Coordinates of C-alpha atoms in Angstrom, one line a residue:
Chain A
M1274 CA -7.9 58.8 2.6
R1275 CA -9.2 61.8 0.7
V1276 CA -12.9 61.6 1.3
F1277 CA -12.8 65.2 0.4
L1278 CA -10.7 65.4 -2.7
S1279 CA -13.3 67.5 -4.3
L1280 CA -14.0 69.9 -1.6
V1281 CA -14.6 73.0 -3.7
L1282 CA -14.9 76.4 -2.3
A1283 CA -16.9 77.5 -5.3
C1284 CA -17.8 80.9 -6.4
L1285 CA -17.2 83.0 -3.3
V1286 CA -14.5 85.0 -1.8
W1287 CA -13.2 83.8 1.6
V1288 CA -14.6 85.9 4.4
M1289 CA -12.0 87.8 6.2
P1290 CA -12.3 87.9 10.0
A1291 CA -12.1 91.7 9.8
L1292 CA -15.4 91.7 8.0
A1293 CA -17.1 89.8 10.7
Q1294 CA -15.8 92.3 13.3
N1295 CA -17.7 95.1 11.6
G1296 CA -21.0 93.6 12.5
P1297 CA -22.6 93.6 15.9
L1298 CA -23.0 89.9 15.9
R1299 CA -19.9 88.9 17.8
I1300 CA -18.9 86.7 20.6
E1301 CA -15.8 87.8 22.4
I1302 CA -14.7 84.5 23.9
T1303 CA -11.8 85.9 25.9
E1304 CA -14.2 88.1 27.9
G1305 CA -16.1 85.1 28.9
V1306 CA -19.6 84.3 27.7
I1307 CA -22.2 83.8 30.3
E1308 CA -25.3 83.8 28.0
P1309 CA -25.0 81.6 24.9
L1310 CA -25.9 83.3 21.7
P1311 CA -29.3 82.1 20.4
F1312 CA -29.4 80.9 16.8
A1313 CA -31.8 79.2 14.4
A1314 CA -30.7 76.5 11.9
P1315 CA -33.8 75.4 10.0
D1316 CA -33.4 72.2 7.9
F1317 CA -31.4 72.9 4.8
V1318 CA -33.6 73.1 1.8
S1319 CA -33.4 70.2 -0.7
D1320 CA -32.9 71.4 -4.2
N1321 CA -33.6 68.0 -5.6
A1322 CA -35.0 64.7 -4.2
A1323 CA -31.6 63.1 -3.8
G1324 CA -30.8 65.7 -1.1
A1325 CA -34.0 65.4 0.8
D1326 CA -32.9 63.6 3.9
M1327 CA -29.5 65.4 3.9
G1328 CA -31.0 68.8 4.5
R1329 CA -32.2 67.9 8.0
K1330 CA -29.2 65.9 9.0
I1331 CA -26.7 68.6 8.0
A1332 CA -28.7 71.3 9.9
E1333 CA -28.7 69.0 12.9
V1334 CA -24.9 68.5 12.9
V1335 CA -24.3 72.2 12.4
A1336 CA -26.5 73.0 15.4
A1337 CA -24.8 70.3 17.5
D1338 CA -21.4 71.6 16.7
L1339 CA -22.3 75.2 17.7
T1340 CA -24.2 74.3 20.9
G1341 CA -21.4 71.9 21.9
T1342 CA -19.1 74.9 22.3
G1343 CA -21.3 76.3 25.1
L1344 CA -21.2 79.6 23.3
F1345 CA -24.4 79.2 21.3
R1346 CA -27.9 78.1 22.0
E1347 CA -30.2 76.5 19.4
I1348 CA -33.8 77.8 19.1
Q1349 CA -36.0 74.8 18.6
P1350 CA -37.8 74.5 15.2
D1351 CA -41.2 74.4 16.8
A1352 CA -40.7 78.1 17.8
F1353 CA -40.1 79.2 14.2
I1354 CA -42.6 81.6 12.6
S1355 CA -41.0 81.7 9.2
R1356 CA -40.4 78.6 7.1
V1357 CA -37.4 78.6 4.8
T1358 CA -38.6 77.0 1.6
S1359 CA -36.2 78.5 -0.8
F1360 CA -32.5 79.3 -0.4
S1361 CA -32.7 82.5 -2.5
S1362 CA -35.9 84.1 -1.1
P1363 CA -35.4 87.1 1.2
V1364 CA -35.1 86.5 4.9
Q1365 CA -38.0 87.6 7.0
Y1366 CA -35.9 89.2 9.7
A1367 CA -38.9 90.3 11.8
D1368 CA -40.0 86.7 12.2
W1369 CA -36.6 85.6 13.4
K1370 CA -36.2 88.7 15.6
A1371 CA -39.5 87.9 17.2
I1372 CA -38.2 84.5 18.5
N1373 CA -34.9 86.2 19.5
A1374 CA -32.7 84.3 17.0
Q1375 CA -29.7 86.5 16.8
A1376 CA -28.1 84.4 14.1
L1377 CA -29.8 82.6 11.3
I1378 CA -28.2 79.8 9.3
T1379 CA -29.9 78.8 6.0
G1380 CA -28.7 76.3 3.5
A1381 CA -29.6 74.2 0.5
V1382 CA -28.6 70.7 -0.4
S1383 CA -28.5 68.9 -3.7
V1384 CA -26.8 66.0 -5.4
D1385 CA -25.2 66.9 -8.7
S1386 CA -25.1 64.7 -11.9
A1387 CA -21.7 63.2 -10.8
G1388 CA -23.3 62.1 -7.5
K1389 CA -21.6 64.7 -5.4
L1390 CA -23.2 66.4 -2.5
V1391 CA -23.5 70.2 -3.0
V1392 CA -24.2 72.3 0.0
R1393 CA -24.7 76.0 0.0
F1394 CA -25.2 78.1 3.1
R1395 CA -25.7 81.6 4.4
L1396 CA -25.3 83.2 7.8
F1397 CA -27.5 86.2 8.8
D1398 CA -27.2 88.7 11.6
V1399 CA -30.9 89.0 12.4
F1400 CA -30.8 92.1 14.5
A1401 CA -28.6 94.0 12.1
G1402 CA -30.9 92.8 9.3
Q1403 CA -28.0 91.7 7.0
E1404 CA -25.9 88.8 5.9
L1405 CA -22.8 88.1 7.8
G1406 CA -20.0 87.3 5.4
Q1407 CA -20.9 85.8 2.0
G1408 CA -22.6 82.6 1.1
L1409 CA -20.4 79.6 0.5
Q1410 CA -20.8 76.4 -1.5
L1411 CA -19.2 73.2 -0.5
V1412 CA -18.9 70.0 -2.6
G1413 CA -18.0 66.6 -1.4
T1414 CA -19.0 62.9 -1.4
Q1415 CA -22.4 61.9 0.0
D1416 CA -20.6 59.7 2.5
G1417 CA -18.7 62.7 3.7
W1418 CA -21.8 64.7 4.5
R1419 CA -20.8 65.1 8.2
R1420 CA -17.6 66.8 7.1
I1421 CA -19.5 69.3 5.0
A1422 CA -21.7 70.0 8.0
H1423 CA -18.7 70.5 10.2
K1424 CA -17.2 72.9 7.5
V1425 CA -20.4 74.9 7.6
A1426 CA -20.4 75.1 11.4
D1427 CA -16.7 76.0 11.3
Q1428 CA -17.5 79.0 9.1
V1429 CA -20.3 80.1 11.4
Y1430 CA -18.2 79.8 14.5
S1431 CA -15.3 81.7 12.9
R1432 CA -17.4 84.5 11.6
I1433 CA -19.1 85.1 14.9
T1434 CA -16.2 84.5 17.3
G1435 CA -13.3 85.7 15.1
E1436 CA -11.5 82.5 16.3
A1437 CA -10.0 79.8 14.1
P1438 CA -12.4 76.9 13.9
Y1439 CA -12.0 73.2 14.9
F1440 CA -15.1 71.1 14.1
D1441 CA -13.8 69.5 10.9
S1442 CA -11.2 67.5 12.8
R1443 CA -10.6 64.0 14.1
I1444 CA -9.5 62.2 17.3
V1445 CA -7.2 59.2 17.4
F1446 CA -7.6 57.4 20.8
V1447 CA -7.4 54.1 22.6
A1448 CA -10.7 52.2 22.6
E1449 CA -10.9 50.1 25.8
S1450 CA -12.9 47.1 26.9
G1451 CA -12.9 44.5 29.6
P1452 CA -12.1 44.7 33.3
K1453 CA -9.2 46.7 34.7
D1454 CA -6.9 43.7 35.1
Q1455 CA -7.5 42.3 31.6
R1456 CA -8.3 45.5 29.7
S1457 CA -7.9 45.2 26.0
K1458 CA -6.9 48.3 24.0
R1459 CA -7.2 49.1 20.4
L1460 CA -6.2 52.2 18.4
A1461 CA -9.3 53.9 17.0
I1462 CA -10.1 57.1 15.1
M1463 CA -13.3 59.1 15.0
D1464 CA -14.6 62.6 14.2
Y1465 CA -14.1 65.1 16.9
D1466 CA -17.8 64.7 18.0
G1467 CA -17.5 60.9 18.3
A1468 CA -19.0 60.0 14.9
N1469 CA -17.5 57.6 12.3
V1470 CA -15.4 55.4 14.6
S1471 CA -13.1 53.0 12.9
Y1472 CA -10.3 50.8 14.4
L1473 CA -6.7 50.9 13.4
T1474 CA -5.4 47.9 15.4
D1475 CA -6.9 44.8 16.9
S1476 CA -6.8 44.2 20.6
A1477 CA -4.1 41.5 20.7
S1478 CA -1.5 43.9 22.2
I1479 CA -1.6 46.8 24.5
V1480 CA -1.4 50.1 22.6
L1481 CA -0.9 53.5 24.3
A1482 CA -1.0 57.2 23.7
P1483 CA -1.4 57.8 19.9
R1484 CA -0.3 61.2 18.6
F1485 CA -1.2 62.8 15.3
S1486 CA 1.4 64.1 12.9
P1487 CA 1.0 67.8 12.0
D1488 CA -0.6 66.9 8.7
G1489 CA -3.0 64.5 10.4
E1490 CA -2.0 61.6 8.1
R1491 CA 0.2 59.6 10.4
V1492 CA 0.0 58.5 14.0
L1493 CA 2.8 57.7 16.5
Y1494 CA 1.9 55.3 19.2
T1495 CA 3.4 52.8 21.7
S1496 CA 2.6 49.1 21.3
Y1497 CA 3.5 45.9 23.1
E1498 CA 3.1 43.8 19.9
S1499 CA 6.8 42.8 19.9
G1500 CA 6.5 41.8 23.6
F1501 CA 8.1 45.1 24.7
P1502 CA 6.8 48.7 24.5
R1503 CA 8.1 50.2 21.3
I1504 CA 7.1 53.2 19.2
Y1505 CA 5.3 52.7 15.9
V1506 CA 4.3 55.1 13.2
M1507 CA 1.2 54.3 11.2
N1508 CA -0.3 55.8 8.1
V1509 CA -3.9 56.4 9.0
G1510 CA -5.2 56.0 5.5
S1511 CA -3.5 52.7 4.6
V1512 CA -3.2 51.4 8.2
Q1513 CA 0.4 50.4 7.3
R1514 CA 2.7 50.6 10.3
R1515 CA 6.4 50.3 11.1
V1516 CA 8.4 50.2 14.2
L1517 CA 10.4 53.3 14.8
E1518 CA 13.0 52.1 17.2
S1519 CA 13.7 48.6 18.4
Q1520 CA 17.0 48.3 20.1
D1521 CA 17.2 45.2 22.2
G1522 CA 17.1 45.7 25.9
Q1523 CA 15.4 49.1 25.8
M1524 CA 11.8 50.3 25.9
S1525 CA 10.6 53.4 24.0
F1526 CA 7.4 55.3 24.6
A1527 CA 5.8 58.7 24.9
P1528 CA 6.5 59.8 21.3
R1529 CA 5.3 63.1 19.8
F1530 CA 5.9 64.7 16.4
G1531 CA 7.7 68.0 16.0
P1532 CA 6.0 70.7 13.9
D1533 CA 8.1 69.7 10.9
G1534 CA 6.4 66.3 10.8
R1535 CA 9.9 64.6 10.5
T1536 CA 11.3 65.0 14.0
V1537 CA 10.0 62.8 16.7
V1538 CA 10.8 63.3 20.4
Y1539 CA 10.3 60.4 22.8
S1540 CA 11.4 58.5 25.9
V1541 CA 13.8 55.6 26.1
S1542 CA 14.2 53.4 29.2
R1543 CA 17.5 51.6 29.4
G1544 CA 18.9 50.1 32.6
G1545 CA 16.0 51.4 34.5
N1546 CA 16.7 55.0 33.5
T1547 CA 14.4 57.0 31.3
D1548 CA 15.7 59.8 29.1
L1549 CA 14.6 61.9 26.1
F1550 CA 15.7 61.4 22.6
R1551 CA 14.8 62.9 19.2
M1552 CA 14.8 61.1 15.9
D1553 CA 14.6 62.1 12.3
I1554 CA 12.1 59.6 11.1
G1555 CA 13.3 59.9 7.5
T1556 CA 16.8 58.8 8.2
G1557 CA 16.3 57.0 11.6
A1558 CA 19.2 59.0 13.1
S1559 CA 18.6 59.7 16.8
T1560 CA 20.1 62.1 19.2
R1561 CA 20.1 61.9 23.0
L1562 CA 18.6 65.1 24.6
T1563 CA 18.9 64.4 28.3
S1564 CA 21.2 62.3 30.4
A1565 CA 20.2 62.4 34.0
P1566 CA 19.5 59.5 36.5
S1567 CA 16.0 60.8 36.9
I1568 CA 12.9 60.1 34.8
E1569 CA 12.5 62.3 31.8
T1570 CA 9.3 61.7 29.8
A1571 CA 6.2 63.1 28.1
P1572 CA 8.0 65.6 25.8
S1573 CA 6.1 68.1 23.6
F1574 CA 7.5 70.6 21.1
S1575 CA 6.6 74.3 21.0
P1576 CA 4.7 75.1 17.8
D1577 CA 7.8 76.8 16.3
G1578 CA 9.9 73.7 17.0
T1579 CA 12.6 75.5 19.0
R1580 CA 11.7 74.2 22.5
I1581 CA 10.5 71.1 24.3
V1582 CA 8.4 71.0 27.4
F1583 CA 8.7 67.7 29.4
E1584 CA 8.2 66.0 32.7
S1585 CA 11.0 65.1 35.1
D1586 CA 11.4 63.9 38.7
R1587 CA 14.9 65.3 39.0
S1588 CA 13.8 67.5 41.8
G1589 CA 12.3 64.5 43.7
T1590 CA 8.7 64.8 42.4
P1591 CA 7.5 64.9 38.8
Q1592 CA 7.6 68.6 37.6
L1593 CA 7.5 70.4 34.2
Y1594 CA 10.7 71.7 32.5
I1595 CA 11.5 73.5 29.3
M1596 CA 14.7 73.1 27.3
A1597 CA 15.9 73.9 23.8
A1598 CA 14.9 71.4 21.1
S1599 CA 18.5 70.4 20.8
G1600 CA 18.7 69.5 24.6
G1601 CA 20.9 71.1 27.2
E1602 CA 20.0 73.1 30.3
A1603 CA 16.3 72.9 31.3
Q1604 CA 14.3 75.5 33.2
R1605 CA 11.7 74.2 35.7
I1606 CA 8.3 76.0 35.2
S1607 CA 6.0 74.2 37.6
F1608 CA 6.2 75.3 41.2
G1609 CA 2.7 74.7 42.6
Q1610 CA 2.0 72.1 45.3
G1611 CA 1.6 68.6 43.8
R1612 CA 2.9 66.5 40.9
Y1613 CA 2.8 67.6 37.3
G1614 CA 2.9 65.5 34.2
T1615 CA 2.1 65.2 30.5
P1616 CA 2.7 68.8 29.4
V1617 CA 1.4 69.7 26.0
W1618 CA 2.2 73.0 24.2
S1619 CA -0.8 74.8 22.8
P1620 CA -1.0 75.3 19.1
R1621 CA -1.0 79.1 19.7
G1622 CA 2.2 78.7 21.6
D1623 CA 1.1 80.7 24.7
L1624 CA -0.1 78.0 27.1
I1625 CA 0.9 74.6 28.3
A1626 CA -1.7 72.1 29.3
F1627 CA -0.8 69.5 31.9
T1628 CA -2.0 66.9 34.3
K1629 CA -1.7 67.7 38.0
Q1630 CA -2.0 65.4 40.9
S1631 CA -2.6 67.0 44.3
K1632 CA -4.1 65.8 47.5
G1633 CA -5.4 62.6 46.0
R1634 CA -7.1 64.3 43.1
F1635 CA -6.2 64.7 39.4
H1636 CA -6.6 67.9 37.4
I1637 CA -6.2 69.1 33.9
G1638 CA -4.8 72.6 34.0
V1639 CA -3.1 75.3 31.9
M1640 CA -0.2 77.7 32.6
R1641 CA 1.8 80.2 30.7
T1642 CA 5.0 78.9 29.2
D1643 CA 7.0 80.6 32.1
G1644 CA 4.8 78.7 34.6
S1645 CA 2.8 81.7 35.6
E1646 CA -1.0 82.0 35.8
E1647 CA -1.6 78.4 36.5
R1648 CA -5.3 77.5 36.3
L1649 CA -6.9 74.1 37.0
L1650 CA -9.8 73.4 34.7
T1651 CA -11.0 70.1 36.0
A1652 CA -10.9 67.9 39.1
S1653 CA -11.7 64.2 39.5
F1654 CA -10.4 60.9 40.8
L1655 CA -8.3 60.6 37.6
D1656 CA -8.0 63.1 34.8
E1657 CA -5.0 62.9 32.6
G1658 CA -3.4 63.3 29.1
P1659 CA -4.7 66.7 27.7
T1660 CA -4.8 67.3 23.9
W1661 CA -5.5 70.7 22.3
S1662 CA -8.2 71.5 19.7
P1663 CA -6.6 72.8 16.5
N1664 CA -7.5 76.4 17.5
G1665 CA -6.3 76.1 21.1
R1666 CA -9.7 76.9 22.6
V1667 CA -10.7 73.4 23.9
I1668 CA -8.8 70.6 25.7
M1669 CA -9.8 66.9 25.5
F1670 CA -8.5 64.4 28.0
T1671 CA -9.1 61.0 29.7
R1672 CA -11.2 60.7 32.8
E1673 CA -11.2 57.4 34.6
T1674 CA -13.6 56.4 37.4
Q1675 CA -12.4 54.7 40.5
G1676 CA -12.9 51.2 41.9
A1677 CA -13.1 47.7 40.5
Q1678 CA -15.7 48.8 37.9
G1679 CA -13.7 51.9 37.0
S1680 CA -13.6 52.8 33.3
A1681 CA -12.1 55.5 31.1
S1682 CA -13.9 58.0 28.9
L1683 CA -13.1 61.1 27.0
Y1684 CA -14.1 64.6 28.1
S1685 CA -13.6 68.1 26.7
V1686 CA -13.4 71.4 28.5
D1687 CA -13.0 75.0 27.3
I1688 CA -9.8 76.7 28.3
T1689 CA -11.9 79.0 30.4
G1690 CA -12.8 76.0 32.5
R1691 CA -16.4 76.1 31.3
N1692 CA -18.4 73.6 29.2
L1693 CA -17.1 70.3 30.6
R1694 CA -18.6 67.6 28.4
Q1695 CA -18.2 63.9 27.9
V1696 CA -17.3 62.9 24.3
P1697 CA -19.7 60.1 23.2
T1698 CA -17.9 56.8 22.5
T1699 CA -19.4 53.4 22.3
T1700 CA -16.6 51.7 24.3
G1701 CA -14.3 52.9 27.0
A1702 CA -11.8 55.4 25.6
S1703 CA -8.5 57.0 26.7
D1704 CA -5.5 58.9 25.4
P1705 CA -7.1 61.2 22.9
S1706 CA -5.0 63.1 20.3
W1707 CA -6.7 65.9 18.4
S1708 CA -5.9 66.2 14.7
P1709 CA -5.2 69.5 12.9
L1710 CA -8.2 71.0 11.1
Q1711 CA -8.7 69.0 7.9
E1712 CA -8.1 70.5 4.5
Chain B
M163 CA -17.3 54.1 1.6
T164 CA -14.4 52.3 0.1
Y165 CA -12.1 53.7 2.8
L166 CA -14.0 51.9 5.5
S167 CA -14.0 48.5 3.8
K168 CA -10.3 48.9 3.1
T169 CA -9.8 49.5 6.8
F170 CA -11.7 46.5 7.7
I171 CA -9.7 44.2 5.5
L172 CA -6.5 45.6 6.8
C173 CA -7.6 45.3 10.4
A174 CA -8.6 41.7 9.8
G175 CA -5.1 41.1 8.4
L176 CA -3.7 42.6 11.5
A177 CA -5.7 40.4 13.7
L178 CA -4.4 37.3 11.9
A179 CA -0.8 38.5 12.0
A180 CA -1.1 39.2 15.7
C181 CA -2.4 35.7 16.5
S182 CA 0.8 34.2 15.5
N183 CA 2.7 36.7 17.6
A184 CA 2.1 36.3 21.3
D185 CA 2.2 39.2 23.7
R186 CA 5.5 38.5 25.4
F187 CA 8.4 36.5 24.1
G188 CA 5.7 34.4 22.8
D189 CA 4.9 30.8 22.2
S190 CA 4.8 27.7 24.3
N191 CA 8.1 28.4 26.1
T192 CA 6.5 31.3 28.0
V193 CA 5.0 30.5 31.4
D194 CA 2.7 33.3 32.0
L195 CA 2.0 33.2 35.7
N196 CA -0.5 36.0 35.5
S197 CA -2.9 34.3 33.0
S198 CA -5.6 32.1 34.5
G199 CA -4.5 29.0 32.6
G200 CA -0.8 29.5 33.1
A201 CA -0.2 27.6 36.3
G202 CA -1.9 24.5 35.0
A203 CA 0.3 24.5 31.9
M204 CA 3.4 24.6 34.0
A205 CA 5.6 21.6 34.4
G206 CA 6.0 20.3 38.0
T207 CA 4.4 21.1 41.3
A208 CA 4.9 23.3 44.2
Q209 CA 6.6 20.3 45.9
D210 CA 9.2 20.0 43.2
P211 CA 12.0 22.6 43.9
A212 CA 13.1 22.5 40.3
S213 CA 9.7 23.5 38.9
P214 CA 8.5 27.0 37.9
V215 CA 5.5 26.4 40.1
Y216 CA 7.8 26.1 43.1
F217 CA 9.5 29.4 42.0
Q218 CA 6.2 31.1 41.8
Q219 CA 4.4 29.8 44.8
T220 CA 7.1 28.8 47.3
I221 CA 9.9 31.2 46.7
G222 CA 7.5 34.0 45.5
D223 CA 7.6 35.6 42.1
R224 CA 6.9 39.1 43.2
V225 CA 8.2 41.9 45.4
L226 CA 6.4 45.0 46.4
F227 CA 7.5 48.7 46.4
Q228 CA 6.7 51.9 48.3
V229 CA 5.0 54.8 46.5
D230 CA 7.2 56.2 43.7
Q231 CA 10.1 54.0 45.0
S232 CA 12.2 51.4 43.3
T233 CA 14.4 50.5 46.4
L234 CA 14.2 47.0 47.6
T235 CA 12.9 46.4 51.2
P236 CA 14.7 43.7 53.3
Q237 CA 11.6 41.5 52.7
A238 CA 12.0 42.0 48.9
Q239 CA 15.7 41.2 49.1
A240 CA 14.9 38.0 50.9
T241 CA 12.5 36.9 48.2
L242 CA 15.0 37.9 45.5
D243 CA 17.7 35.9 47.3
G244 CA 15.5 32.9 46.8
Q245 CA 14.8 33.8 43.2
A246 CA 18.6 34.1 42.5
Q247 CA 19.3 30.8 44.1
W248 CA 16.6 29.1 42.1
L249 CA 17.9 30.6 38.8
L250 CA 21.4 29.7 39.6
T251 CA 20.3 26.1 40.2
N252 CA 17.8 25.8 37.3
T253 CA 19.9 27.0 34.3
D254 CA 17.3 25.8 31.8
Y255 CA 15.2 28.8 32.5
N256 CA 15.4 32.5 31.7
A257 CA 13.3 35.2 33.3
V258 CA 11.4 38.3 32.3
I259 CA 11.1 40.8 35.1
E260 CA 7.9 42.9 34.8
G261 CA 7.7 46.2 36.5
H262 CA 4.3 47.6 37.5
A263 CA 2.9 50.7 39.1
D264 CA -0.4 51.6 40.8
E265 CA -2.9 53.8 39.1
Q266 CA -1.9 57.0 40.8
G267 CA 0.3 58.9 38.4
T268 CA 0.3 59.5 34.6
R269 CA 0.6 56.7 32.1
E270 CA 4.1 57.9 30.9
Y271 CA 5.5 58.4 34.4
N272 CA 4.3 55.0 35.5
L273 CA 5.9 53.3 32.5
A274 CA 9.2 54.9 33.5
L275 CA 8.7 53.9 37.2
G276 CA 7.9 50.3 36.3
A277 CA 11.1 50.2 34.3
R278 CA 13.0 51.5 37.3
R279 CA 11.5 48.8 39.5
A280 CA 12.2 46.0 37.1
N281 CA 15.7 47.2 36.7
S282 CA 16.4 47.3 40.4
V283 CA 15.3 43.6 40.6
Q284 CA 17.5 42.7 37.7
E285 CA 20.5 44.4 39.2
Y286 CA 19.9 42.7 42.5
L287 CA 19.7 39.2 40.8
V288 CA 22.8 40.0 38.8
S289 CA 24.6 41.0 42.0
K290 CA 23.7 37.6 43.3
G291 CA 25.4 35.9 40.4
V292 CA 22.6 35.4 37.8
A293 CA 23.9 36.1 34.3
G294 CA 22.4 39.4 33.0
N295 CA 21.7 37.8 29.6
R296 CA 19.2 35.4 31.2
L297 CA 17.1 38.3 32.4
K298 CA 15.0 40.7 30.5
V299 CA 13.0 43.6 31.9
I300 CA 9.7 45.1 30.8
S301 CA 7.5 47.8 32.2
Y302 CA 3.7 47.6 32.1
G303 CA 3.3 50.9 34.0
K304 CA -0.2 51.0 35.3
E305 CA -1.6 48.9 32.5
R306 CA -1.9 45.6 34.3
P307 CA -3.1 45.9 37.9
I308 CA -3.8 42.7 39.8
E309 CA -6.0 44.3 42.5
L310 CA -8.8 46.4 41.3
C311 CA -9.9 48.6 44.2
S312 CA -8.9 52.3 44.3
N313 CA -7.3 52.5 47.7
E314 CA -3.9 51.8 49.3
A315 CA -4.8 48.2 50.1
C316 CA -4.9 47.5 46.4
Y317 CA -2.2 50.0 45.3
A318 CA 0.3 48.4 47.6
K319 CA -0.1 45.1 45.8
N320 CA 0.0 46.7 42.3
R321 CA 3.3 48.4 43.0
R322 CA 5.2 45.3 42.2
S323 CA 7.7 43.4 40.1
V324 CA 6.9 39.9 38.9
T325 CA 9.7 37.6 37.8
V326 CA 8.2 35.4 35.0
I327 CA 10.1 32.2 34.3
S328 CA 10.4 30.8 30.8
A329 CA 12.1 27.7 29.6
I330 CA 15.1 28.3 27.3
P331 CA 14.2 27.0 23.8
S332 CA 16.0 23.6 23.3
S333 CA 17.9 24.3 20.1

């Protein structure tokens, strides 16, 4: 599925983060932002009639991406003094300063003779009276207009925060419907902001916990379609799938890719005992990683592929452990009060996100890889299953409400613990997995 | 968008394929005691000791577990003694032992816990003489609660194993 085969970064030099650091327009996220940075994103100018509607829609998506971070605040168009009617005419800084727009995003949209959507944009530091970075041109299919908008927003986010971006990414998740005791579940995929949902399986069998490959093109998941829980790998583009492991008399679940995209680590239950295994999915050869009478599950690789964090109840309650990717001795890292599960290593390597159950409440939290500096980011009746944004700034997870009418939905939260938001989905939704940034 | 239409066609194909592939062992031999129509489809009545209905309703097809536990209470053992006796008498049937958990706990941990519970039932039945190859185990984790409230009254009933009887195919 290459919607974006022809994404062309035409003309212009890629902007180095160092360049952005020279300007005063800068959000230092690590210091914690209390006041969101005000920006203006007027409708992108249409260079020809074919692009007319697109100009407004793209500006809206760019603005929604930025405000969704909690770091930016959009100034509503009715406050604008200047109108942007031409992409190339000089910016009237005073007019934007007057309405306190610290950043100004302008753009132009056209459809070329081949039917491709061409989008150009510029970012201005209004108070410094200069352009921030250089203009950029993006080319893609008209159907893929939202991706182009996300790419524009990614550029703006990166230039102002100095952080890697994450808007042009997707979520694979489980779409849910029906009451709790007859819930039907389908594998589904959508843009990170809930747009462009499509379904990858029907609802005939229970499906659980899909996980993206490092290239975003395949998904591992657990399905009951054989009658027993087994791990499948699906190509997201073709929707072709195959079972990974189907030994009679055992169940396999909780799969996750290693950073090489070939190695898969997962749980196998046999004779009531659940242990961790790894498999080379090219050859199908598997290796046992743990052999303890306790439950070992929910494994996740470190980004360099050398270590695995997982959940085990060997101490009597579920806790988090780290071992070498080849197995062997494991170090316990969680020591707080409560039960810990579903650890996920951050893409930056420095943090582990987890689910914690304590005093009848569930939390999503993060800790350093040695277990220090534990911070709980959320609290509810049932929060579980964190997944990291590609840049390691945001965590998405499942929140389920209680009682007979209880249902699941997706939420995201910044790793600072701020900006808790529900991700819009048309059905119930659980078990999100965040793709890498798309090429 | 050609991608979308392609996805649709493939999904439709999946749907058809799945229809011929029932959720458990599949097909008419499975007596699904959890589904609403299941009991009606079963041969026999609660008065007929050789019937699956008798197994389900008179002996009891389920046993309950304590929080995080897979050990069998004396009450559970009594139920399982009856199940073992029935299976030893009615050799035309096999069984699938389902392990279930309540909604407290993560999805993965509950799958593993359900496997533990189903296995401890299987081991007990085998210890009473039922052939291991007549019994299969499956864990549903917290995916299939029977009671919907979010408190201990419901949780206690959801932490269960269910022994699902199926006729051995006659070939």
